[in-house]
Amino acid sequence: MERAEMIVQLVVTSGNRSGQVIPISTEKFIIGRATDCHLKPTSDMISRYHCAILVGSEVTARDLGSRNGVRINGEKITAEQKLNNGDKLAMGPLEFYVRISADGSESADHLNVHDEHLTDDGKHDPSAATVVVEHSL
């Protein structure tokens, strides 16, 4: 039996990009202001290397020694912590809803989220989402 692909996404829950879906497209997704990060917010409250989202047999978040910390469901994390579908992930002014599904079956419509970054065949275009996020968060 083939193992189902795990689909992990962050959904922006506040600000002018509320509802934007950010696909986690790698096993180690880094959020920070450094040029080699996957998600590059411009806020000074975000460290150069702030947080890692790790995707393996489970999905976890790790604070990378940030100055302002990482919160899951309002609690500051001090070690790598498992993320569950529906968790709220926050760092500095950024707030996300964590969406995890085994096969992508949980749709944006089900969550009342509009995704502007879909290709003609309905799949996410990670490059489009990344470009917008780099300039807007």
PDB file of N, CA, C and O in Angstrom, residues 52-127:
ATOM      1  N   ALA A  52      11.568  27.122  12.107  1.00  0.00           N
ATOM      2  CA  ALA A  52      11.592  26.069  11.092  1.00  0.00           C
ATOM      3  C   ALA A  52      10.328  25.228  11.235  1.00  0.00           C
ATOM      4  O   ALA A  52       9.925  24.886  12.355  1.00  0.00           O
ATOM      5  N   ILE A  53       9.702  24.913  10.102  1.00  0.00           N
ATOM      6  CA  ILE A  53       8.607  23.957  10.054  1.00  0.00           C
ATOM      7  C   ILE A  53       9.212  22.697   9.451  1.00  0.00           C
ATOM      8  O   ILE A  53       9.747  22.730   8.335  1.00  0.00           O
ATOM      9  N   LEU A  54       9.175  21.598  10.187  1.00  0.00           N
ATOM     10  CA  LEU A  54       9.786  20.349   9.751  1.00  0.00           C
ATOM     11  C   LEU A  54       8.704  19.325   9.424  1.00  0.00           C
ATOM     12  O   LEU A  54       7.815  19.074  10.247  1.00  0.00           O
ATOM     13  N   VAL A  55       8.791  18.752   8.228  1.00  0.00           N
ATOM     14  CA  VAL A  55       7.786  17.797   7.774  1.00  0.00           C
ATOM     15  C   VAL A  55       8.460  16.447   7.581  1.00  0.00           C
ATOM     16  O   VAL A  55       9.377  16.300   6.778  1.00  0.00           O
ATOM     17  N   GLY A  56       7.996  15.457   8.353  1.00  0.00           N
ATOM     18  CA  GLY A  56       8.480  14.088   8.254  1.00  0.00           C
ATOM     19  C   GLY A  56       7.301  13.174   8.515  1.00  0.00           C
ATOM     20  O   GLY A  56       6.226  13.373   7.951  1.00  0.00           O
ATOM     21  N   SER A  57       7.473  12.234   9.424  1.00  0.00           N
ATOM     22  CA  SER A  57       6.341  11.385   9.795  1.00  0.00           C
ATOM     23  C   SER A  57       5.299  12.182  10.572  1.00  0.00           C
ATOM     24  O   SER A  57       4.142  11.795  10.668  1.00  0.00           O
ATOM     25  N   GLU A  58       5.725  13.325  11.132  1.00  0.00           N
ATOM     26  CA  GLU A  58       4.825  14.294  11.742  1.00  0.00           C
ATOM     27  C   GLU A  58       5.345  15.681  11.393  1.00  0.00           C
ATOM     28  O   GLU A  58       6.428  15.832  10.846  1.00  0.00           O
ATOM     29  N   VAL A  59       4.565  16.693  11.707  1.00  0.00           N
ATOM     30  CA  VAL A  59       4.952  18.076  11.417  1.00  0.00           C
ATOM     31  C   VAL A  59       5.290  18.744  12.743  1.00  0.00           C
ATOM     32  O   VAL A  59       4.520  18.670  13.705  1.00  0.00           O
ATOM     33  N   THR A  60       6.450  19.397  12.785  1.00  0.00           N
ATOM     34  CA  THR A  60       6.878  20.066  14.009  1.00  0.00           C
ATOM     35  C   THR A  60       7.334  21.489  13.699  1.00  0.00           C
ATOM     36  O   THR A  60       7.660  21.819  12.559  1.00  0.00           O
ATOM     37  N   ALA A  61       7.356  22.312  14.738  1.00  0.00           N
ATOM     38  CA  ALA A  61       7.896  23.668  14.654  1.00  0.00           C
ATOM     39  C   ALA A  61       9.055  23.775  15.625  1.00  0.00           C
ATOM     40  O   ALA A  61       9.018  23.208  16.718  1.00  0.00           O
ATOM     41  N   ARG A  62      10.077  24.511  15.222  1.00  0.00           N
ATOM     42  CA  ARG A  62      11.250  24.717  16.079  1.00  0.00           C
ATOM     43  C   ARG A  62      11.633  26.193  16.042  1.00  0.00           C
ATOM     44  O   ARG A  62      11.778  26.777  14.976  1.00  0.00           O
ATOM     45  N   ASP A  63      11.777  26.790  17.208  1.00  0.00           N
ATOM     46  CA  ASP A  63      12.296  28.153  17.305  1.00  0.00           C
ATOM     47  C   ASP A  63      13.799  28.070  17.032  1.00  0.00           C
ATOM     48  O   ASP A  63      14.490  27.252  17.624  1.00  0.00           O
ATOM     49  N   LEU A  64      14.295  28.896  16.144  1.00  0.00           N
ATOM     50  CA  LEU A  64      15.716  28.859  15.770  1.00  0.00           C
ATOM     51  C   LEU A  64      16.537  29.867  16.561  1.00  0.00           C
ATOM     52  O   LEU A  64      17.500  30.420  16.061  1.00  0.00           O
ATOM     53  N   GLY A  65      16.160  30.084  17.822  1.00  0.00           N
ATOM     54  CA  GLY A  65      16.886  31.022  18.672  1.00  0.00           C
ATOM     55  C   GLY A  65      16.463  32.459  18.443  1.00  0.00           C
ATOM     56  O   GLY A  65      17.242  33.388  18.658  1.00  0.00           O
ATOM     57  N   SER A  66      15.213  32.640  18.047  1.00  0.00           N
ATOM     58  CA  SER A  66      14.711  33.984  17.753  1.00  0.00           C
ATOM     59  C   SER A  66      14.652  34.842  19.011  1.00  0.00           C
ATOM     60  O   SER A  66      14.557  34.333  20.119  1.00  0.00           O
ATOM     61  N   ARG A  67      14.675  36.131  18.804  1.00  0.00           N
ATOM     62  CA  ARG A  67      14.610  37.080  19.917  1.00  0.00           C
ATOM     63  C   ARG A  67      13.203  37.153  20.512  1.00  0.00           C
ATOM     64  O   ARG A  67      13.033  37.286  21.713  1.00  0.00           O
ATOM     65  N   ASN A  68      12.167  37.065  19.664  1.00  0.00           N
ATOM     66  CA  ASN A  68      10.792  37.256  20.125  1.00  0.00           C
ATOM     67  C   ASN A  68       9.975  35.979  20.270  1.00  0.00           C
ATOM     68  O   ASN A  68       8.819  36.031  20.651  1.00  0.00           O
ATOM     69  N   GLY A  69      10.556  34.842  19.959  1.00  0.00           N
ATOM     70  CA  GLY A  69       9.894  33.572  20.206  1.00  0.00           C
ATOM     71  C   GLY A  69       8.865  33.148  19.173  1.00  0.00           C
ATOM     72  O   GLY A  69       8.498  33.884  18.264  1.00  0.00           O
ATOM     73  N   VAL A  70       8.415  31.906  19.347  1.00  0.00           N
ATOM     74  CA  VAL A  70       7.398  31.272  18.513  1.00  0.00           C
ATOM     75  C   VAL A  70       6.328  30.755  19.456  1.00  0.00           C
ATOM     76  O   VAL A  70       6.634  30.178  20.504  1.00  0.00           O
ATOM     77  N   ARG A  71       5.056  30.980  19.096  1.00  0.00           N
ATOM     78  CA  ARG A  71       3.947  30.528  19.932  1.00  0.00           C
ATOM     79  C   ARG A  71       3.061  29.549  19.151  1.00  0.00           C
ATOM     80  O   ARG A  71       2.775  29.781  17.980  1.00  0.00           O
ATOM     81  N   ILE A  72       2.649  28.506  19.810  1.00  0.00           N
ATOM     82  CA  ILE A  72       1.663  27.571  19.258  1.00  0.00           C
ATOM     83  C   ILE A  72       0.471  27.603  20.196  1.00  0.00           C
ATOM     84  O   ILE A  72       0.605  27.337  21.389  1.00  0.00           O
ATOM     85  N   ASN A  73      -0.675  27.981  19.647  1.00  0.00           N
ATOM     86  CA  ASN A  73      -1.911  28.103  20.430  1.00  0.00           C
ATOM     87  C   ASN A  73      -1.708  28.985  21.661  1.00  0.00           C
ATOM     88  O   ASN A  73      -2.206  28.697  22.744  1.00  0.00           O
ATOM     89  N   GLY A  74      -0.922  30.057  21.476  1.00  0.00           N
ATOM     90  CA  GLY A  74      -0.713  31.033  22.544  1.00  0.00           C
ATOM     91  C   GLY A  74       0.418  30.716  23.502  1.00  0.00           C
ATOM     92  O   GLY A  74       0.794  31.561  24.316  1.00  0.00           O
ATOM     93  N   GLU A  75       0.984  29.529  23.422  1.00  0.00           N
ATOM     94  CA  GLU A  75       2.057  29.122  24.339  1.00  0.00           C
ATOM     95  C   GLU A  75       3.416  29.221  23.653  1.00  0.00           C
ATOM     96  O   GLU A  75       3.617  28.645  22.575  1.00  0.00           O
ATOM     97  N   LYS A  76       4.358  29.920  24.285  1.00  0.00           N
ATOM     98  CA  LYS A  76       5.704  30.031  23.725  1.00  0.00           C
ATOM     99  C   LYS A  76       6.385  28.665  23.776  1.00  0.00           C
ATOM    100  O   LYS A  76       6.345  27.986  24.806  1.00  0.00           O
ATOM    101  N   ILE A  77       6.990  28.266  22.667  1.00  0.00           N
ATOM    102  CA  ILE A  77       7.664  26.964  22.653  1.00  0.00           C
ATOM    103  C   ILE A  77       9.123  27.136  23.047  1.00  0.00           C
ATOM    104  O   ILE A  77       9.747  28.154  22.747  1.00  0.00           O
ATOM    105  N   THR A  78       9.658  26.137  23.743  1.00  0.00           N
ATOM    106  CA  THR A  78      11.052  26.174  24.170  1.00  0.00           C
ATOM    107  C   THR A  78      11.855  25.040  23.541  1.00  0.00           C
ATOM    108  O   THR A  78      13.066  25.001  23.650  1.00  0.00           O
ATOM    109  N   ALA A  79      11.149  24.108  22.898  1.00  0.00           N
ATOM    110  CA  ALA A  79      11.789  22.991  22.211  1.00  0.00           C
ATOM    111  C   ALA A  79      10.950  22.688  20.973  1.00  0.00           C
ATOM    112  O   ALA A  79       9.859  23.221  20.805  1.00  0.00           O
ATOM    113  N   GLU A  80      11.469  21.809  20.124  1.00  0.00           N
ATOM    114  CA  GLU A  80      10.700  21.407  18.949  1.00  0.00           C
ATOM    115  C   GLU A  80       9.365  20.841  19.403  1.00  0.00           C
ATOM    116  O   GLU A  80       9.316  20.047  20.342  1.00  0.00           O
ATOM    117  N   GLN A  81       8.288  21.290  18.781  1.00  0.00           N
ATOM    118  CA  GLN A  81       6.954  20.876  19.216  1.00  0.00           C
ATOM    119  C   GLN A  81       6.112  20.454  18.020  1.00  0.00           C
ATOM    120  O   GLN A  81       6.133  21.095  16.975  1.00  0.00           O
ATOM    121  N   LYS A  82       5.343  19.398  18.221  1.00  0.00           N
ATOM    122  CA  LYS A  82       4.471  18.874  17.170  1.00  0.00           C
ATOM    123  C   LYS A  82       3.371  19.883  16.838  1.00  0.00           C
ATOM    124  O   LYS A  82       2.800  20.518  17.730  1.00  0.00           O
ATOM    125  N   LEU A  83       3.087  20.019  15.533  1.00  0.00           N
ATOM    126  CA  LEU A  83       1.972  20.831  15.060  1.00  0.00           C
ATOM    127  C   LEU A  83       0.844  19.909  14.637  1.00  0.00           C
ATOM    128  O   LEU A  83       1.082  18.872  14.012  1.00  0.00           O
ATOM    129  N   ASN A  84      -0.369  20.279  14.978  1.00  0.00           N
ATOM    130  CA  ASN A  84      -1.548  19.526  14.588  1.00  0.00           C
ATOM    131  C   ASN A  84      -2.416  20.378  13.676  1.00  0.00           C
ATOM    132  O   ASN A  84      -2.374  21.616  13.737  1.00  0.00           O
ATOM    133  N   ASN A  85      -3.218  19.718  12.871  1.00  0.00           N
ATOM    134  CA  ASN A  85      -4.157  20.431  12.021  1.00  0.00           C
ATOM    135  C   ASN A  85      -5.030  21.331  12.899  1.00  0.00           C
ATOM    136  O   ASN A  85      -5.560  20.897  13.910  1.00  0.00           O
ATOM    137  N   GLY A  86      -5.127  22.599  12.528  1.00  0.00           N
ATOM    138  CA  GLY A  86      -5.946  23.543  13.288  1.00  0.00           C
ATOM    139  C   GLY A  86      -5.182  24.355  14.302  1.00  0.00           C
ATOM    140  O   GLY A  86      -5.734  25.301  14.870  1.00  0.00           O
ATOM    141  N   ASP A  87      -3.918  24.020  14.562  1.00  0.00           N
ATOM    142  CA  ASP A  87      -3.126  24.810  15.508  1.00  0.00           C
ATOM    143  C   ASP A  87      -2.928  26.227  14.985  1.00  0.00           C
ATOM    144  O   ASP A  87      -2.913  26.472  13.780  1.00  0.00           O
ATOM    145  N   LYS A  88      -2.737  27.152  15.923  1.00  0.00           N
ATOM    146  CA  LYS A  88      -2.423  28.534  15.585  1.00  0.00           C
ATOM    147  C   LYS A  88      -0.934  28.742  15.848  1.00  0.00           C
ATOM    148  O   LYS A  88      -0.455  28.552  16.968  1.00  0.00           O
ATOM    149  N   LEU A  89      -0.192  29.117  14.815  1.00  0.00           N
ATOM    150  CA  LEU A  89       1.239  29.354  14.897  1.00  0.00           C
ATOM    151  C   LEU A  89       1.467  30.855  14.787  1.00  0.00           C
ATOM    152  O   LEU A  89       0.950  31.494  13.866  1.00  0.00           O
ATOM    153  N   ALA A  90       2.209  31.429  15.726  1.00  0.00           N
ATOM    154  CA  ALA A  90       2.434  32.873  15.727  1.00  0.00           C
ATOM    155  C   ALA A  90       3.880  33.195  16.050  1.00  0.00           C
ATOM    156  O   ALA A  90       4.530  32.492  16.836  1.00  0.00           O
ATOM    157  N   MET A  91       4.365  34.254  15.415  1.00  0.00           N
ATOM    158  CA  MET A  91       5.705  34.788  15.690  1.00  0.00           C
ATOM    159  C   MET A  91       5.680  36.261  15.342  1.00  0.00           C
ATOM    160  O   MET A  91       5.221  36.625  14.267  1.00  0.00           O
ATOM    161  N   GLY A  92       6.115  37.099  16.285  1.00  0.00           N
ATOM    162  CA  GLY A  92       6.019  38.540  16.044  1.00  0.00           C
ATOM    163  C   GLY A  92       4.591  38.894  15.664  1.00  0.00           C
ATOM    164  O   GLY A  92       3.633  38.399  16.263  1.00  0.00           O
ATOM    165  N   PRO A  93       4.413  39.699  14.627  1.00  0.00           N
ATOM    166  CA  PRO A  93       3.061  40.087  14.206  1.00  0.00           C
ATOM    167  C   PRO A  93       2.390  39.044  13.302  1.00  0.00           C
ATOM    168  O   PRO A  93       1.241  39.215  12.919  1.00  0.00           O
ATOM    169  N   LEU A  94       3.092  37.961  12.965  1.00  0.00           N
ATOM    170  CA  LEU A  94       2.556  36.961  12.044  1.00  0.00           C
ATOM    171  C   LEU A  94       1.729  35.920  12.773  1.00  0.00           C
ATOM    172  O   LEU A  94       2.144  35.394  13.811  1.00  0.00           O
ATOM    173  N   GLU A  95       0.560  35.618  12.214  1.00  0.00           N
ATOM    174  CA  GLU A  95      -0.298  34.581  12.776  1.00  0.00           C
ATOM    175  C   GLU A  95      -0.800  33.709  11.641  1.00  0.00           C
ATOM    176  O   GLU A  95      -1.268  34.208  10.617  1.00  0.00           O
ATOM    177  N   PHE A  96      -0.703  32.393  11.850  1.00  0.00           N
ATOM    178  CA  PHE A  96      -1.113  31.427  10.847  1.00  0.00           C
ATOM    179  C   PHE A  96      -1.986  30.350  11.476  1.00  0.00           C
ATOM    180  O   PHE A  96      -1.812  29.997  12.638  1.00  0.00           O
ATOM    181  N   TYR A  97      -2.868  29.801  10.670  1.00  0.00           N
ATOM    182  CA  TYR A  97      -3.601  28.590  10.986  1.00  0.00           C
ATOM    183  C   TYR A  97      -2.836  27.475  10.285  1.00  0.00           C
ATOM    184  O   TYR A  97      -2.479  27.607   9.113  1.00  0.00           O
ATOM    185  N   VAL A  98      -2.553  26.378  10.965  1.00  0.00           N
ATOM    186  CA  VAL A  98      -1.829  25.255  10.383  1.00  0.00           C
ATOM    187  C   VAL A  98      -2.836  24.284   9.778  1.00  0.00           C
ATOM    188  O   VAL A  98      -3.770  23.853  10.459  1.00  0.00           O
ATOM    189  N   ARG A  99      -2.647  23.978   8.503  1.00  0.00           N
ATOM    190  CA  ARG A  99      -3.517  23.015   7.827  1.00  0.00           C
ATOM    191  C   ARG A  99      -2.662  21.815   7.426  1.00  0.00           C
ATOM    192  O   ARG A  99      -1.698  21.957   6.690  1.00  0.00           O
ATOM    193  N   ILE A 100      -3.034  20.631   7.923  1.00  0.00           N
ATOM    194  CA  ILE A 100      -2.313  19.400   7.619  1.00  0.00           C
ATOM    195  C   ILE A 100      -3.336  18.368   7.159  1.00  0.00           C
ATOM    196  O   ILE A 100      -4.341  18.144   7.839  1.00  0.00           O
ATOM    197  N   SER A 101      -3.074  17.754   6.012  1.00  0.00           N
ATOM    198  CA  SER A 101      -3.937  16.665   5.565  1.00  0.00           C
ATOM    199  C   SER A 101      -3.081  15.603   4.898  1.00  0.00           C
ATOM    200  O   SER A 101      -2.021  15.897   4.355  1.00  0.00           O
ATOM    201  N   ALA A 102      -3.544  14.372   4.951  1.00  0.00           N
ATOM    202  CA  ALA A 102      -2.781  13.254   4.400  1.00  0.00           C
ATOM    203  C   ALA A 102      -2.783  13.264   2.881  1.00  0.00           C
ATOM    204  O   ALA A 102      -1.863  12.804   2.251  1.00  0.00           O
ATOM    205  N   ASP A 103      -3.825  13.803   2.275  1.00  0.00           N
ATOM    206  CA  ASP A 103      -3.931  13.746   0.813  1.00  0.00           C
ATOM    207  C   ASP A 103      -4.411  15.051   0.196  1.00  0.00           C
ATOM    208  O   ASP A 103      -4.774  15.077  -0.964  1.00  0.00           O
ATOM    209  N   GLY A 104      -4.435  16.124   0.961  1.00  0.00           N
ATOM    210  CA  GLY A 104      -4.901  17.399   0.447  1.00  0.00           C
ATOM    211  C   GLY A 104      -6.416  17.489   0.377  1.00  0.00           C
ATOM    212  O   GLY A 104      -6.961  18.387  -0.237  1.00  0.00           O
ATOM    213  N   SER A 105      -7.105  16.571   1.064  1.00  0.00           N
ATOM    214  CA  SER A 105      -8.558  16.510   0.946  1.00  0.00           C
ATOM    215  C   SER A 105      -9.270  17.666   1.633  1.00  0.00           C
ATOM    216  O   SER A 105     -10.389  17.967   1.310  1.00  0.00           O
ATOM    217  N   GLU A 106      -8.633  18.313   2.583  1.00  0.00           N
ATOM    218  CA  GLU A 106      -9.272  19.449   3.245  1.00  0.00           C
ATOM    219  C   GLU A 106      -9.099  20.659   2.341  1.00  0.00           C
ATOM    220  O   GLU A 106      -8.008  21.174   2.170  1.00  0.00           O
ATOM    221  N   SER A 107     -10.162  21.105   1.727  1.00  0.00           N
ATOM    222  CA  SER A 107     -10.068  22.147   0.711  1.00  0.00           C
ATOM    223  C   SER A 107     -10.112  23.543   1.313  1.00  0.00           C
ATOM    224  O   SER A 107     -10.575  23.750   2.420  1.00  0.00           O
ATOM    225  N   ALA A 108      -9.640  24.498   0.535  1.00  0.00           N
ATOM    226  CA  ALA A 108      -9.704  25.897   0.948  1.00  0.00           C
ATOM    227  C   ALA A 108     -11.160  26.321   1.130  1.00  0.00           C
ATOM    228  O   ALA A 108     -11.476  27.093   2.022  1.00  0.00           O
ATOM    229  N   ASP A 109     -12.079  25.822   0.287  1.00  0.00           N
ATOM    230  CA  ASP A 109     -13.487  26.171   0.420  1.00  0.00           C
ATOM    231  C   ASP A 109     -14.042  25.721   1.765  1.00  0.00           C
ATOM    232  O   ASP A 109     -14.810  26.431   2.392  1.00  0.00           O
ATOM    233  N   HIS A 110     -13.633  24.538   2.224  1.00  0.00           N
ATOM    234  CA  HIS A 110     -14.100  24.011   3.503  1.00  0.00           C
ATOM    235  C   HIS A 110     -13.701  24.941   4.645  1.00  0.00           C
ATOM    236  O   HIS A 110     -14.425  25.081   5.626  1.00  0.00           O
ATOM    237  N   LEU A 111     -12.558  25.597   4.508  1.00  0.00           N
ATOM    238  CA  LEU A 111     -12.057  26.469   5.566  1.00  0.00           C
ATOM    239  C   LEU A 111     -12.454  27.923   5.344  1.00  0.00           C
ATOM    240  O   LEU A 111     -12.015  28.801   6.069  1.00  0.00           O
ATOM    241  N   ASN A 112     -13.251  28.187   4.290  1.00  0.00           N
ATOM    242  CA  ASN A 112     -13.621  29.558   3.930  1.00  0.00           C
ATOM    243  C   ASN A 112     -12.387  30.416   3.682  1.00  0.00           C
ATOM    244  O   ASN A 112     -12.282  31.547   4.113  1.00  0.00           O
ATOM    245  N   VAL A 113     -11.411  29.824   2.991  1.00  0.00           N
ATOM    246  CA  VAL A 113     -10.172  30.515   2.654  1.00  0.00           C
ATOM    247  C   VAL A 113     -10.114  30.657   1.147  1.00  0.00           C
ATOM    248  O   VAL A 113     -10.403  29.723   0.416  1.00  0.00           O
ATOM    249  N   HIS A 114      -9.747  31.838   0.675  1.00  0.00           N
ATOM    250  CA  HIS A 114      -9.599  32.058  -0.761  1.00  0.00           C
ATOM    251  C   HIS A 114      -8.113  32.049  -1.089  1.00  0.00           C
ATOM    252  O   HIS A 114      -7.328  32.743  -0.462  1.00  0.00           O
ATOM    253  N   ASP A 115      -7.738  31.239  -2.076  1.00  0.00           N
ATOM    254  CA  ASP A 115      -6.344  31.137  -2.482  1.00  0.00           C
ATOM    255  C   ASP A 115      -6.180  31.723  -3.877  1.00  0.00           C
ATOM    256  O   ASP A 115      -6.700  31.190  -4.841  1.00  0.00           O
ATOM    257  N   GLU A 116      -5.457  32.822  -3.983  1.00  0.00           N
ATOM    258  CA  GLU A 116      -5.256  33.476  -5.268  1.00  0.00           C
ATOM    259  C   GLU A 116      -4.165  32.817  -6.087  1.00  0.00           C
ATOM    260  O   GLU A 116      -3.922  33.187  -7.222  1.00  0.00           O
ATOM    261  N   HIS A 117      -3.470  31.837  -5.530  1.00  0.00           N
ATOM    262  CA  HIS A 117      -2.285  31.275  -6.170  1.00  0.00           C
ATOM    263  C   HIS A 117      -2.530  29.855  -6.649  1.00  0.00           C
ATOM    264  O   HIS A 117      -1.832  28.932  -6.266  1.00  0.00           O
ATOM    265  N   LEU A 118      -3.530  29.682  -7.503  1.00  0.00           N
ATOM    266  CA  LEU A 118      -3.815  28.383  -8.073  1.00  0.00           C
ATOM    267  C   LEU A 118      -3.478  28.407  -9.553  1.00  0.00           C
ATOM    268  O   LEU A 118      -3.690  29.401 -10.240  1.00  0.00           O
ATOM    269  N   THR A 119      -2.966  27.297 -10.052  1.00  0.00           N
ATOM    270  CA  THR A 119      -2.731  27.169 -11.475  1.00  0.00           C
ATOM    271  C   THR A 119      -4.045  26.820 -12.147  1.00  0.00           C
ATOM    272  O   THR A 119      -5.058  26.600 -11.489  1.00  0.00           O
ATOM    273  N   ASP A 120      -4.049  26.767 -13.470  1.00  0.00           N
ATOM    274  CA  ASP A 120      -5.272  26.472 -14.215  1.00  0.00           C
ATOM    275  C   ASP A 120      -5.891  25.139 -13.830  1.00  0.00           C
ATOM    276  O   ASP A 120      -7.102  24.950 -13.922  1.00  0.00           O
ATOM    277  N   ASP A 121      -5.066  24.162 -13.388  1.00  0.00           N
ATOM    278  CA  ASP A 121      -5.613  22.853 -13.027  1.00  0.00           C
ATOM    279  C   ASP A 121      -5.984  22.770 -11.542  1.00  0.00           C
ATOM    280  O   ASP A 121      -6.262  21.696 -11.028  1.00  0.00           O
ATOM    281  N   GLY A 122      -5.989  23.902 -10.828  1.00  0.00           N
ATOM    282  CA  GLY A 122      -6.443  23.934  -9.450  1.00  0.00           C
ATOM    283  C   GLY A 122      -5.375  23.621  -8.419  1.00  0.00           C
ATOM    284  O   GLY A 122      -5.650  23.574  -7.234  1.00  0.00           O
ATOM    285  N   LYS A 123      -4.137  23.392  -8.840  1.00  0.00           N
ATOM    286  CA  LYS A 123      -3.058  23.091  -7.899  1.00  0.00           C
ATOM    287  C   LYS A 123      -2.407  24.389  -7.433  1.00  0.00           C
ATOM    288  O   LYS A 123      -2.440  25.405  -8.108  1.00  0.00           O
ATOM    289  N   HIS A 124      -1.777  24.326  -6.252  1.00  0.00           N
ATOM    290  CA  HIS A 124      -1.088  25.507  -5.716  1.00  0.00           C
ATOM    291  C   HIS A 124       0.163  25.783  -6.515  1.00  0.00           C
ATOM    292  O   HIS A 124       0.863  24.884  -6.932  1.00  0.00           O
ATOM    293  N   ASP A 125       0.454  27.059  -6.702  1.00  0.00           N
ATOM    294  CA  ASP A 125       1.677  27.493  -7.354  1.00  0.00           C
ATOM    295  C   ASP A 125       2.553  28.109  -6.263  1.00  0.00           C
ATOM    296  O   ASP A 125       2.413  29.277  -5.936  1.00  0.00           O
ATOM    297  N   PRO A 126       3.455  27.292  -5.651  1.00  0.00           N
ATOM    298  CA  PRO A 126       4.256  27.789  -4.529  1.00  0.00           C
ATOM    299  C   PRO A 126       5.095  29.005  -4.883  1.00  0.00           C
ATOM    300  O   PRO A 126       5.297  29.879  -4.068  1.00  0.00           O
ATOM    301  N   SER A 127       5.585  29.111  -6.107  1.00  0.00           N
ATOM    302  CA  SER A 127       6.417  30.255  -6.464  1.00  0.00           C
ATOM    303  C   SER A 127       5.612  31.545  -6.431  1.00  0.00           C
ATOM    304  O   SER A 127       6.100  32.574  -6.005  1.00  0.00           O
TER     305      SER A 127
END
